[in-house]
Amino acid sequence: MQLTLEFGGGLELLCDSVKVHNVNVDLQNRAEKLTMKDLLCWVRTNVIKERPEMFMKGDSVRPGVLVLVNDCDWELSGQLDTTLEEKDVVVFISTLHGG
Amino acid sequence: MVEVEELRPHADHMSTIEDSDSVASIVARITLFNAGFEEHKQHFHHTQLHGTVGRDFDCIENTLDELKHKFTQLKTQLKALGSESRNGTLDVAKYRAKDDLASTRYHDPWALKLEEYKRYGRQLIMPEVGMPGQLRLKASSVLIVGAGGLGCPAAAYLAGAGVGKIGIMDGDIVEVSNLHRQVMHNSAWVGKSKAVSLGNALRLINPLPRYEIHPYHLVPENSAIAAGYSMILDCTDRPSSRYLISDMAVVHGIPLVSASALRTEGQIMVLNDPPVSSDSEKAGPCYRCIFPRPPPPESVQSCGEGGILGPVVGVMGVLQALEAVKVIMRPPDRPANPPSLIMFSAYGSQMFRTMRIRGKNPTCSACSSDTTITRQSLESGSQDYMAFCGALEASDVLAAKDRVSVMDFASMINRSGTPVNHTLVDVREKPQFELCNMLGSVHVPFSLLRRWKNAEEATTALSIDIESHEPIYVVCRLGNDSQATVNKLRELGIDRNGARKIMDIKGGWEAWRKDIDQSWPEY
């Protein structure tokens, strides 16, 4: 499945400072759909290069990271259960605190 | 018998009182009218008139009541103006405006001072502002917490727009390293209060608003200050104050505009809009609804650590002023915008993006009906925001024997400054290394070496012989990353179980500058 992943707010530093990743995610074990839960595992293994604890906590993102699927908060689409579709854009963004 | 027509001219004349009429002339005319009216009234009763004439009489009586009311209002206004005049700010004789904000009669001419018409003219003629918007701005009061990179531009635009009262809260002093982005301060104010400095600058922009300067830091115990305001701007720079300000906004029932910036990016949200107290069905989310748990402290970077591009934080501060003005001027019957997060990325493919975010969390610990956070609990100091957000562990991760002071290190280099019989590893990031570095030092950024997986990667990058006994000294900006590097090199076996000395330079280049070489740049 073709997806665009974007990292911002400093999370890009965990993946070679690359902000936009066009990726192809294969469905595991002949699964029919890809959920955000599956994608997080995949990202942790295939995209995050260092300090995974700065990205995830347990099976979800760490506190202070917003996840947006097609410009919409994943809280509104079912969080980990959100089903992804071809060409979806998933944004991971760390909250900033400077001022 | 009295002709009713005789009364009408008087009444008509009276009902066309102009604001331009002097109070004295109105008084005289009302008195005259009153006297004549009473006379006619008695005469009427005497002749026992009925029917249409009686109805006309009621009508005239109503007009008189209205005029008396208007007269009282004008007298009150005159009194207020008189006191202003004594302060030398206004000339009563020339002052004709009706400046009664309590009333919503903004269609009356001169609802603003003439100076205000002129000053706000460019925004007044816009349909988004107009007289209703300007009067809402004038009736509003905004507390700006933080007089830094966000607070400076935000405050400047709000002062310029004519917000009635502006509070500035900040306990910090102006530093020279602030001036590239905190655009309202200036070099002459270095070392003095930021809140006072910003207040002075705002008065120069617009002397009309009321300014309240709070030159101290926000803590739960002084959060009652929010009671005097109708909106808060969070222009601070750390998670603990963001949660505190959100809780303040919730318990005081006022909207909050929260923004932040770091390096080349910024984020902004309008929260608690409308506030919980108004109609909980429609209430907007608070900061805790969006971020119920604080980020781990090690993930939080300040502008001092991560850096900040001036215009980036400027854009975010300007957007805060814009969102604040939009909320303030919004007519009561117009719904608030759906909750959203605007993200700014100076180098992104799209500079601005607006993301729909979750609404109010029905189980939020701050703004739901079963909250434990009340105004009283907040102001008593029982909420510990520092503990909630956590702090980094103390930076002394290495034992004293594994560290060398800048004094001792200075004795190990020769006069030309080059290392003698040792390897000096500088682990600052590239831009910092390029600012200033020591001749002969080896540069390996911490972000790179942190990912080394084996000794070979380290020996190649450092150009060292794994069998050598030459000690390795590690230095960084402040002495934290250098300690972590020492541990990393040991993990990789570079120290051959203690056979080779690997030490960090305590306090980094900052300590070097203070104690050894004052010609080393401070940045």
Coordinates of C-alpha atoms in Angstrom, one line a residue:
Chain A
M1 CA 0.0 0.0 0.0
Q2 CA 1.4 3.4 -1.1
L3 CA 1.4 5.8 1.8
T4 CA 3.0 9.2 2.5
L5 CA 4.4 9.6 6.0
E6 CA 5.5 13.0 7.3
F7 CA 7.4 13.7 10.5
G8 CA 7.5 17.1 12.1
G9 CA 8.1 19.1 15.2
G10 CA 11.6 17.4 15.6
L11 CA 10.4 13.8 15.1
E12 CA 12.2 13.9 11.7
L13 CA 15.5 13.8 13.7
L14 CA 14.6 10.2 14.5
C15 CA 14.7 9.3 10.8
D16 CA 17.8 10.9 9.3
S17 CA 16.2 14.4 9.3
V18 CA 14.0 13.4 6.4
K19 CA 10.5 14.9 6.8
V20 CA 8.6 13.2 4.0
H21 CA 8.8 9.5 3.3
N22 CA 6.9 7.9 0.4
V23 CA 6.6 4.3 1.5
N24 CA 5.1 1.0 0.3
V25 CA 3.7 -1.0 3.2
D26 CA 2.9 -4.7 2.6
L27 CA -0.1 -6.2 4.3
Q28 CA 1.0 -8.8 6.8
N29 CA -0.3 -12.4 6.8
R30 CA -2.8 -11.8 4.0
A31 CA -4.6 -9.3 6.1
E32 CA -7.3 -7.5 4.3
K33 CA -6.7 -4.1 5.8
L34 CA -3.9 -2.0 7.3
T35 CA -4.6 -0.3 10.6
M36 CA -2.7 2.5 12.3
K37 CA -1.6 -0.1 14.8
D38 CA 0.0 -2.1 12.1
L39 CA 1.5 1.0 10.5
L40 CA 3.1 2.1 13.8
C41 CA 4.9 -1.2 14.1
W42 CA 6.1 -0.9 10.6
V43 CA 7.3 2.6 11.0
R44 CA 9.2 1.7 14.2
T45 CA 11.0 -1.1 12.4
N46 CA 11.5 0.5 9.0
V47 CA 11.6 4.3 9.3
I48 CA 12.7 5.2 12.9
K49 CA 16.5 5.1 13.0
E50 CA 17.2 5.9 16.6
R51 CA 15.7 6.4 20.0
P52 CA 12.4 4.7 19.3
E53 CA 11.2 5.6 22.8
M54 CA 11.1 9.2 21.5
F55 CA 8.4 8.1 19.1
M56 CA 6.5 5.3 20.8
K57 CA 5.3 4.2 24.2
G58 CA 3.7 0.8 24.5
D59 CA 1.9 0.1 21.2
S60 CA 1.0 3.7 20.6
V61 CA 2.8 7.0 20.1
R62 CA 4.4 8.7 23.1
P63 CA 2.6 11.6 24.9
G64 CA 3.1 14.8 23.0
V65 CA 2.9 13.3 19.6
L66 CA -0.1 14.1 17.4
V67 CA -1.1 11.7 14.6
L68 CA -3.1 13.1 11.7
V69 CA -4.5 10.9 8.9
N70 CA -5.3 13.0 5.9
D71 CA -5.1 16.2 7.9
C72 CA -7.4 15.0 10.6
D73 CA -6.7 14.0 14.2
W74 CA -6.6 10.2 14.5
E75 CA -8.8 10.6 17.6
L76 CA -11.6 11.4 15.2
S77 CA -11.0 8.3 13.1
G78 CA -10.5 5.6 15.7
Q79 CA -6.9 6.1 16.8
L80 CA -5.0 2.7 16.6
D81 CA -8.0 1.1 14.8
T82 CA -8.1 3.7 12.0
T83 CA -8.0 1.8 8.7
L84 CA -5.7 3.2 6.1
E85 CA -6.3 3.3 2.4
E86 CA -4.1 3.6 -0.7
K87 CA -2.4 7.1 -1.0
D88 CA -3.3 8.2 2.6
V89 CA -1.1 10.8 4.2
V90 CA -0.1 10.2 7.8
V91 CA 1.5 12.9 9.7
F92 CA 3.4 12.4 13.0
I93 CA 4.1 15.7 14.8
S94 CA 5.7 16.4 18.1
T95 CA 4.3 19.3 20.0
L96 CA 6.6 22.3 20.3
H97 CA 7.1 24.2 23.5
G98 CA 9.5 27.0 22.6
G99 CA 8.4 30.6 22.5
Chain B
M1 CA -59.0 75.3 26.1
V2 CA -55.5 74.5 25.0
E3 CA -54.6 73.4 21.5
V4 CA -52.6 70.2 21.5
E5 CA -50.7 71.5 18.5
E6 CA -49.1 74.1 20.8
L7 CA -47.3 71.3 22.7
R8 CA -46.0 69.5 19.7
P9 CA -43.4 71.9 18.5
H10 CA -41.8 71.8 21.9
A11 CA -41.8 68.0 22.0
D12 CA -40.5 67.7 18.5
H13 CA -37.8 70.1 19.2
M14 CA -36.8 68.3 22.3
S15 CA -36.7 64.9 20.7
T16 CA -34.2 66.0 18.2
I17 CA -31.5 66.7 20.8
E18 CA -28.1 66.3 19.1
D19 CA -25.1 65.0 20.8
S20 CA -23.5 68.1 19.7
D21 CA -25.8 70.2 21.9
S22 CA -24.1 71.4 25.0
V23 CA -25.3 69.8 28.2
A24 CA -26.1 73.3 29.6
S25 CA -28.4 74.0 26.7
I26 CA -30.2 70.7 27.1
V27 CA -30.7 71.3 30.8
A28 CA -32.1 74.7 30.1
R29 CA -34.5 73.4 27.4
I30 CA -35.7 70.5 29.5
T31 CA -36.4 72.8 32.5
L32 CA -38.3 75.2 30.2
F33 CA -40.2 72.4 28.6
N34 CA -41.0 70.8 32.0
A35 CA -42.3 74.0 33.4
G36 CA -44.5 74.7 30.4
F37 CA -45.7 71.1 30.3
E38 CA -46.8 71.1 33.9
E39 CA -48.7 74.3 33.4
H40 CA -50.5 72.9 30.4
K41 CA -51.2 69.6 32.2
Q42 CA -52.9 71.3 35.0
H43 CA -54.9 73.3 32.6
F44 CA -55.9 70.2 30.8
H45 CA -57.0 68.4 33.9
H46 CA -58.9 71.5 34.8
T47 CA -60.8 71.5 31.6
Q48 CA -61.3 67.7 31.8
L49 CA -60.2 66.9 28.3
H50 CA -60.6 63.4 27.0
G51 CA -60.1 61.2 23.8
T52 CA -57.4 61.9 21.3
V53 CA -56.0 64.8 23.2
G54 CA -55.4 62.5 26.2
R55 CA -53.6 60.0 24.1
D56 CA -51.4 62.7 22.7
F57 CA -50.7 63.7 26.2
D58 CA -49.5 60.2 27.1
C59 CA -47.3 60.3 24.1
I60 CA -45.7 63.6 25.2
E61 CA -45.3 62.3 28.7
N62 CA -43.3 59.4 27.3
T63 CA -41.1 61.7 25.3
L64 CA -40.5 63.7 28.5
D65 CA -39.5 60.5 30.4
E66 CA -37.1 59.6 27.6
L67 CA -35.6 63.1 27.6
K68 CA -35.1 63.0 31.3
H69 CA -33.3 59.6 31.0
K70 CA -31.1 61.0 28.3
F71 CA -30.4 64.0 30.4
T72 CA -29.2 61.9 33.4
Q73 CA -27.0 59.9 31.1
L74 CA -25.4 63.0 29.6
K75 CA -24.8 64.3 33.1
T76 CA -23.0 61.1 34.2
Q77 CA -20.9 61.3 31.1
L78 CA -20.1 64.9 31.7
K79 CA -18.9 64.0 35.2
A80 CA -16.6 61.3 33.9
L81 CA -15.2 63.6 31.2
G82 CA -14.6 66.3 33.8
S83 CA -12.4 63.9 35.8
E84 CA -10.5 62.9 32.6
S85 CA -10.1 66.6 31.8
R86 CA -8.5 67.3 35.2
N87 CA -5.9 64.7 34.3
G88 CA -5.2 66.8 31.3
T89 CA -6.0 64.1 28.7
L90 CA -9.2 65.5 27.2
D91 CA -10.7 68.8 26.3
V92 CA -14.3 68.6 27.5
A93 CA -15.6 71.5 25.3
K94 CA -14.4 69.7 22.2
Y95 CA -15.4 66.3 23.3
R96 CA -18.7 65.2 21.8
A97 CA -18.5 61.4 21.6
K98 CA -20.8 59.1 23.5
D99 CA -18.4 56.7 25.0
D100 CA -20.7 54.4 26.8
L101 CA -19.4 50.9 26.3
A102 CA -22.0 49.4 28.5
S103 CA -24.6 50.2 25.9
T104 CA -24.6 48.5 22.6
R105 CA -25.7 51.7 20.8
Y106 CA -22.7 51.6 18.5
H107 CA -24.7 53.0 15.6
D108 CA -24.8 56.3 17.3
P109 CA -22.4 58.8 15.8
W110 CA -19.2 59.4 17.8
A111 CA -19.4 56.1 19.6
L112 CA -15.6 56.3 19.6
K113 CA -13.3 59.1 20.3
L114 CA -12.3 61.1 17.2
E115 CA -8.7 60.0 17.7
E116 CA -9.9 56.4 17.6
Y117 CA -11.8 56.9 14.3
K118 CA -8.6 58.1 12.8
R119 CA -6.2 55.6 14.5
Y120 CA -8.3 52.5 13.7
G121 CA -9.7 53.9 10.4
R122 CA -8.0 51.3 8.2
Q123 CA -9.6 48.4 10.0
L124 CA -12.8 50.2 10.9
I125 CA -13.9 50.4 7.3
M126 CA -13.7 46.6 6.9
P127 CA -16.9 44.6 7.2
E128 CA -15.0 42.1 9.5
V129 CA -14.4 44.9 12.0
G130 CA -16.7 48.0 11.7
M131 CA -18.1 49.7 14.7
P132 CA -19.3 46.5 16.4
G133 CA -15.9 44.9 16.0
Q134 CA -14.0 47.9 17.2
L135 CA -16.3 48.3 20.3
R136 CA -15.8 44.6 21.1
L137 CA -12.0 45.1 20.9
K138 CA -12.2 48.1 23.1
A139 CA -14.3 46.2 25.6
S140 CA -11.9 43.3 25.7
S141 CA -9.0 42.6 28.0
V142 CA -6.2 40.3 27.0
L143 CA -3.6 38.8 29.4
I144 CA -0.3 38.0 27.5
V145 CA 1.8 35.5 29.5
G146 CA 5.4 35.7 28.2
A147 CA 7.0 38.9 26.7
G148 CA 9.4 37.0 24.4
G149 CA 9.4 35.9 20.8
L150 CA 5.6 35.2 20.7
G151 CA 4.5 37.8 23.1
C152 CA 6.3 40.8 21.4
P153 CA 4.5 40.6 18.1
A154 CA 1.2 39.4 19.5
A155 CA 1.1 42.3 22.0
A156 CA 2.2 44.9 19.4
Y157 CA -0.7 44.0 17.1
L158 CA -3.3 43.8 19.9
A159 CA -2.2 47.2 21.2
G160 CA -2.4 48.6 17.7
A161 CA -5.8 47.2 17.1
G162 CA -7.2 48.9 20.2
V163 CA -7.8 46.1 22.7
G164 CA -9.1 47.9 25.8
K165 CA -6.8 46.4 28.4
I166 CA -3.6 44.5 27.9
G167 CA -1.8 42.7 30.6
I168 CA 1.9 41.7 30.2
M169 CA 3.3 39.0 32.5
D170 CA 6.9 38.0 32.5
G171 CA 9.5 37.6 35.2
D172 CA 12.5 37.5 32.9
I173 CA 15.0 40.2 32.0
V174 CA 15.9 41.2 28.4
E175 CA 19.1 39.5 27.2
V176 CA 21.1 40.4 24.2
S177 CA 20.5 36.9 22.7
N178 CA 16.7 37.7 22.8
L179 CA 16.9 40.6 20.4
H180 CA 17.1 38.8 17.1
R181 CA 13.4 37.7 17.6
Q182 CA 11.9 39.6 20.5
V183 CA 11.3 42.6 18.4
M184 CA 9.8 45.0 20.9
H185 CA 12.8 45.0 23.2
N186 CA 15.9 47.0 22.4
S187 CA 19.6 47.0 23.2
A188 CA 19.2 49.8 25.7
W189 CA 16.9 47.6 27.8
V190 CA 19.3 44.6 28.2
G191 CA 19.3 43.6 31.8
K192 CA 15.9 45.1 32.6
S193 CA 12.4 43.6 33.0
K194 CA 10.9 42.2 29.8
A195 CA 7.4 43.0 31.0
V196 CA 8.2 46.7 31.6
S197 CA 10.2 46.9 28.4
L198 CA 7.3 45.5 26.3
G199 CA 4.8 47.7 28.2
N200 CA 6.9 50.8 27.4
A201 CA 7.1 49.9 23.7
L202 CA 3.3 49.3 23.5
R203 CA 2.5 52.7 25.0
L204 CA 4.5 54.2 22.2
I205 CA 2.5 52.3 19.6
N206 CA -0.8 53.2 21.2
P207 CA -1.3 55.2 24.4
L208 CA -5.1 54.6 24.5
P209 CA -5.4 51.0 25.9
R210 CA -4.9 50.4 29.6
Y211 CA -1.7 48.5 30.3
E212 CA -1.1 46.3 33.3
I213 CA 2.4 45.2 33.8
H214 CA 3.1 42.1 35.9
P215 CA 6.9 41.8 36.0
Y216 CA 7.0 38.3 37.7
H217 CA 6.6 34.7 36.6
L218 CA 3.2 33.0 36.5
V219 CA 2.7 30.5 39.3
P220 CA -0.5 28.8 40.4
E221 CA -0.7 31.1 43.5
N222 CA -0.9 34.3 41.4
S223 CA -3.1 32.8 38.7
A224 CA -6.1 34.8 40.1
I225 CA -4.8 37.6 37.9
A226 CA -6.7 36.0 35.0
A227 CA -10.0 37.1 36.7
G228 CA -9.4 40.6 35.3
Y229 CA -9.2 39.5 31.7
S230 CA -11.5 38.2 28.9
M231 CA -8.8 36.2 27.1
I232 CA -5.4 34.7 27.6
L233 CA -2.5 34.3 25.2
D234 CA 0.0 31.6 26.0
C235 CA 3.4 33.0 24.8
T236 CA 5.5 30.9 27.2
D237 CA 8.1 28.3 26.4
R238 CA 7.6 25.2 28.5
P239 CA 5.0 22.4 29.0
S240 CA 4.4 23.2 32.7
S241 CA 3.3 26.7 32.0
R242 CA 1.1 25.5 29.1
Y243 CA -0.9 23.2 31.4
L244 CA -1.1 25.9 34.1
I245 CA -2.4 28.6 31.6
S246 CA -4.9 26.1 30.1
D247 CA -6.3 25.3 33.6
M248 CA -6.4 29.1 34.4
A249 CA -8.4 29.7 31.2
V250 CA -10.8 26.9 32.1
V251 CA -11.5 27.9 35.7
H252 CA -11.9 31.5 34.7
G253 CA -14.1 30.7 31.7
I254 CA -12.1 32.6 29.1
P255 CA -10.7 31.5 25.7
L256 CA -7.0 30.8 25.2
V257 CA -4.8 31.2 22.2
S258 CA -1.8 28.9 22.6
A259 CA 1.3 29.0 20.3
S260 CA 4.8 27.6 20.2
A261 CA 7.8 27.6 18.0
L262 CA 11.1 25.9 17.6
R263 CA 13.8 26.0 14.9
T264 CA 11.8 26.4 11.7
E265 CA 8.4 25.3 12.8
G266 CA 5.5 26.6 14.8
Q267 CA 2.1 25.5 16.1
I268 CA -1.0 27.4 17.2
M269 CA -4.4 26.4 18.6
V270 CA -7.4 28.3 19.9
L271 CA -8.6 26.6 23.0
N272 CA -11.5 26.8 25.4
D273 CA -13.5 28.6 22.8
P274 CA -16.3 29.0 23.6
P275 CA -15.4 28.5 27.3
V276 CA -16.8 25.6 29.3
S277 CA -18.9 28.0 31.5
S278 CA -21.0 29.3 28.6
D279 CA -22.6 26.2 27.1
S280 CA -20.8 22.9 27.8
E281 CA -22.4 21.3 24.7
K282 CA -20.6 23.8 22.4
A283 CA -17.5 24.4 24.5
G284 CA -14.1 24.0 22.8
P285 CA -11.4 21.7 24.0
C286 CA -8.7 22.8 26.5
Y287 CA -5.0 22.0 26.3
R288 CA -5.5 18.9 28.5
C289 CA -8.2 17.6 26.1
I290 CA -5.7 17.5 23.3
F291 CA -2.7 16.5 25.4
P292 CA -3.9 14.7 28.5
R293 CA -0.3 13.6 29.4
P294 CA 2.8 15.8 29.2
P295 CA 5.7 14.8 26.9
P296 CA 8.7 13.1 28.4
P297 CA 11.1 15.8 29.6
E298 CA 13.9 14.5 27.4
S299 CA 11.8 15.2 24.3
V300 CA 11.3 18.9 25.2
Q301 CA 13.8 21.3 23.6
S302 CA 14.0 25.0 24.3
C303 CA 15.0 27.7 21.8
G304 CA 18.3 28.0 23.7
E305 CA 19.0 24.3 22.9
G306 CA 17.4 23.8 19.6
G307 CA 17.6 27.2 18.1
I308 CA 14.9 29.4 16.6
L309 CA 14.7 31.5 13.5
G310 CA 13.4 35.0 14.4
P311 CA 10.6 35.3 11.8
V312 CA 9.3 31.8 12.5
V313 CA 8.4 32.7 16.1
G314 CA 7.3 36.1 14.8
V315 CA 4.8 34.5 12.4
M316 CA 3.4 32.5 15.2
G317 CA 3.0 35.5 17.5
V318 CA 1.3 37.5 14.7
L319 CA -1.1 34.6 14.2
Q320 CA -1.9 34.6 17.9
A321 CA -2.9 38.2 17.7
L322 CA -5.0 37.4 14.6
E323 CA -6.8 34.5 16.2
A324 CA -7.4 36.6 19.3
V325 CA -8.8 39.5 17.4
K326 CA -11.1 37.1 15.4
V327 CA -12.4 35.5 18.6
I328 CA -12.9 38.9 20.3
M329 CA -14.8 40.4 17.3
R330 CA -17.0 37.4 16.7
P331 CA -20.7 38.3 17.0
P332 CA -22.4 36.4 19.8
D333 CA -24.7 34.5 17.3
R334 CA -21.8 33.2 15.2
P335 CA -20.4 29.8 16.2
A336 CA -16.7 29.3 17.0
N337 CA -14.5 27.6 14.4
P338 CA -14.1 23.9 14.8
P339 CA -11.0 23.0 16.9
S340 CA -8.0 23.0 14.7
L341 CA -4.2 23.1 14.9
I342 CA -2.3 25.4 12.4
M343 CA 1.1 24.1 11.7
F344 CA 3.8 26.4 10.2
S345 CA 6.9 24.9 8.6
A346 CA 9.3 27.5 7.1
Y347 CA 11.0 24.9 5.0
G348 CA 8.1 22.5 4.4
S349 CA 6.6 21.9 1.0
Q350 CA 3.5 23.6 2.4
M351 CA 4.3 26.4 4.8
F352 CA 0.9 26.4 6.5
R353 CA -1.4 23.5 7.2
T354 CA -4.6 23.4 9.2
M355 CA -5.5 20.1 10.9
R356 CA -8.8 19.2 12.4
I357 CA -8.3 18.1 15.9
R358 CA -10.4 16.4 18.5
G359 CA -13.0 18.3 20.4
K360 CA -13.6 18.5 24.2
N361 CA -12.7 15.3 26.0
P362 CA -15.8 14.3 28.0
T363 CA -13.5 12.8 30.7
C364 CA -10.9 15.6 30.7
S365 CA -9.3 16.1 34.0
A366 CA -9.6 19.9 33.7
C367 CA -12.7 20.9 31.8
S368 CA -15.2 18.0 32.2
S369 CA -17.9 18.0 34.8
D370 CA -16.0 15.6 37.1
T371 CA -12.8 17.8 37.2
T372 CA -10.9 18.1 40.4
I373 CA -9.2 21.3 39.3
T374 CA -11.1 24.3 40.7
R375 CA -10.1 28.0 41.0
Q376 CA -9.6 27.4 44.7
S377 CA -7.4 24.3 44.2
L378 CA -5.4 26.1 41.6
E379 CA -4.8 29.2 43.6
S380 CA -3.9 27.2 46.7
G381 CA -0.9 25.8 44.9
S382 CA -2.1 22.2 45.4
Q383 CA -1.5 21.4 41.7
D384 CA 2.2 20.8 41.1
Y385 CA 2.8 21.6 37.4
M386 CA 6.6 21.0 37.6
A387 CA 6.1 17.5 39.1
F388 CA 3.4 16.8 36.5
C389 CA 5.7 17.6 33.6
G390 CA 8.8 16.1 35.2
A391 CA 12.3 17.3 34.9
L392 CA 15.5 15.8 33.4
E393 CA 17.7 13.8 35.7
A394 CA 20.7 15.6 37.1
S395 CA 23.3 15.9 34.4
D396 CA 26.2 14.3 36.5
V397 CA 26.0 10.9 35.0
L398 CA 29.7 10.2 35.3
A399 CA 31.7 9.6 38.5
A400 CA 34.1 12.4 39.5
K401 CA 37.2 10.3 38.5
D402 CA 35.9 10.1 34.9
R403 CA 35.7 13.9 34.6
V404 CA 38.3 16.6 34.1
S405 CA 37.9 20.2 35.0
V406 CA 38.7 22.9 32.4
M407 CA 41.6 24.0 34.6
D408 CA 43.2 20.6 34.5
F409 CA 42.5 20.3 30.8
A410 CA 44.1 23.7 30.1
S411 CA 47.4 22.4 31.6
M412 CA 47.4 19.5 29.1
I413 CA 47.5 21.6 26.0
N414 CA 50.6 23.5 24.8
R415 CA 50.7 27.3 24.3
S416 CA 49.5 27.1 20.7
G417 CA 46.4 25.4 22.0
T418 CA 46.9 22.1 20.2
P419 CA 46.3 18.8 22.1
V420 CA 49.4 17.0 23.3
N421 CA 49.4 13.2 23.5
H422 CA 45.7 12.9 23.7
T423 CA 42.6 13.0 21.4
L424 CA 40.1 15.8 22.0
V425 CA 36.6 14.9 20.6
D426 CA 34.2 17.7 20.2
V427 CA 30.6 16.3 19.9
R428 CA 28.7 19.5 19.3
E429 CA 26.5 19.6 16.1
K430 CA 28.1 20.9 13.0
P431 CA 26.8 24.5 13.0
Q432 CA 28.1 25.0 16.5
F433 CA 31.5 23.4 15.8
E434 CA 31.9 25.8 12.8
L435 CA 31.3 28.8 15.1
C436 CA 34.4 28.1 17.1
N437 CA 36.6 25.1 17.8
M438 CA 40.0 24.1 19.1
L439 CA 42.8 23.4 16.7
G440 CA 43.4 19.7 16.4
S441 CA 40.1 18.6 17.9
V442 CA 38.2 15.8 16.2
H443 CA 34.6 16.6 15.3
V444 CA 31.9 14.0 15.6
P445 CA 28.4 15.2 16.2
F446 CA 26.6 13.6 19.1
S447 CA 23.5 12.8 16.9
L448 CA 25.8 10.7 14.7
L449 CA 27.9 8.9 17.3
R450 CA 24.8 8.0 19.3
R451 CA 24.0 5.6 16.5
W452 CA 27.3 3.8 16.4
K453 CA 26.9 0.1 16.6
N454 CA 30.5 -1.2 17.0
A455 CA 34.0 -0.1 17.9
E456 CA 35.1 0.0 14.3
E457 CA 32.7 2.8 13.4
A458 CA 34.1 4.8 16.4
T459 CA 37.8 4.2 15.6
T460 CA 37.3 5.1 12.0
A461 CA 35.4 8.3 12.7
L462 CA 37.8 9.3 15.5
S463 CA 41.0 8.2 13.5
I464 CA 42.3 6.4 16.6
D465 CA 44.1 3.2 17.1
I466 CA 42.1 0.8 19.2
E467 CA 45.3 -0.4 20.9
S468 CA 46.6 3.0 21.8
H469 CA 46.8 4.2 25.4
E470 CA 46.4 7.9 24.5
P471 CA 43.6 9.3 26.6
I472 CA 40.4 10.6 25.0
Y473 CA 38.8 13.8 26.2
V474 CA 35.2 14.6 25.1
V475 CA 33.8 18.1 25.1
C476 CA 30.5 19.6 24.2
R477 CA 28.7 23.0 24.7
L478 CA 27.6 22.5 28.3
G479 CA 28.9 19.2 29.5
N480 CA 25.9 16.9 29.1
D481 CA 26.3 15.2 25.7
S482 CA 30.0 14.8 26.5
Q483 CA 29.2 12.5 29.5
A484 CA 26.8 10.5 27.4
T485 CA 29.5 10.1 24.8
V486 CA 32.0 8.8 27.3
N487 CA 29.5 6.1 28.3
K488 CA 28.8 5.3 24.7
L489 CA 32.5 4.9 23.9
R490 CA 32.9 2.6 26.9
E491 CA 29.9 0.5 25.7
L492 CA 31.6 0.0 22.4
G493 CA 34.7 -1.2 24.3
I494 CA 37.0 1.7 23.2
D495 CA 38.3 2.0 26.8
R496 CA 39.4 -1.7 26.8
N497 CA 37.9 -2.2 30.2
G498 CA 39.7 0.8 31.8
A499 CA 43.0 0.3 30.1
R500 CA 42.4 3.5 28.1
K501 CA 41.3 6.7 29.8
I502 CA 38.1 8.3 28.4
M503 CA 37.0 11.4 30.2
D504 CA 34.6 14.3 29.7
I505 CA 35.5 18.0 30.2
K506 CA 33.3 19.3 32.9
G507 CA 31.0 22.1 31.9
G508 CA 32.1 22.0 28.3
W509 CA 33.1 25.1 26.3
E510 CA 30.9 27.3 28.4
A511 CA 33.0 26.5 31.5
W512 CA 36.2 26.9 29.3
R513 CA 35.0 30.4 28.3
K514 CA 34.2 31.5 31.8
D515 CA 37.2 30.1 33.6
I516 CA 40.1 29.9 31.1
D517 CA 39.7 31.8 27.8
Q518 CA 37.5 34.9 27.8
S519 CA 38.1 35.3 24.1
W520 CA 36.1 32.1 23.4
P521 CA 32.7 33.3 22.0
E522 CA 29.5 33.1 24.0
Y523 CA 26.5 32.1 22.0

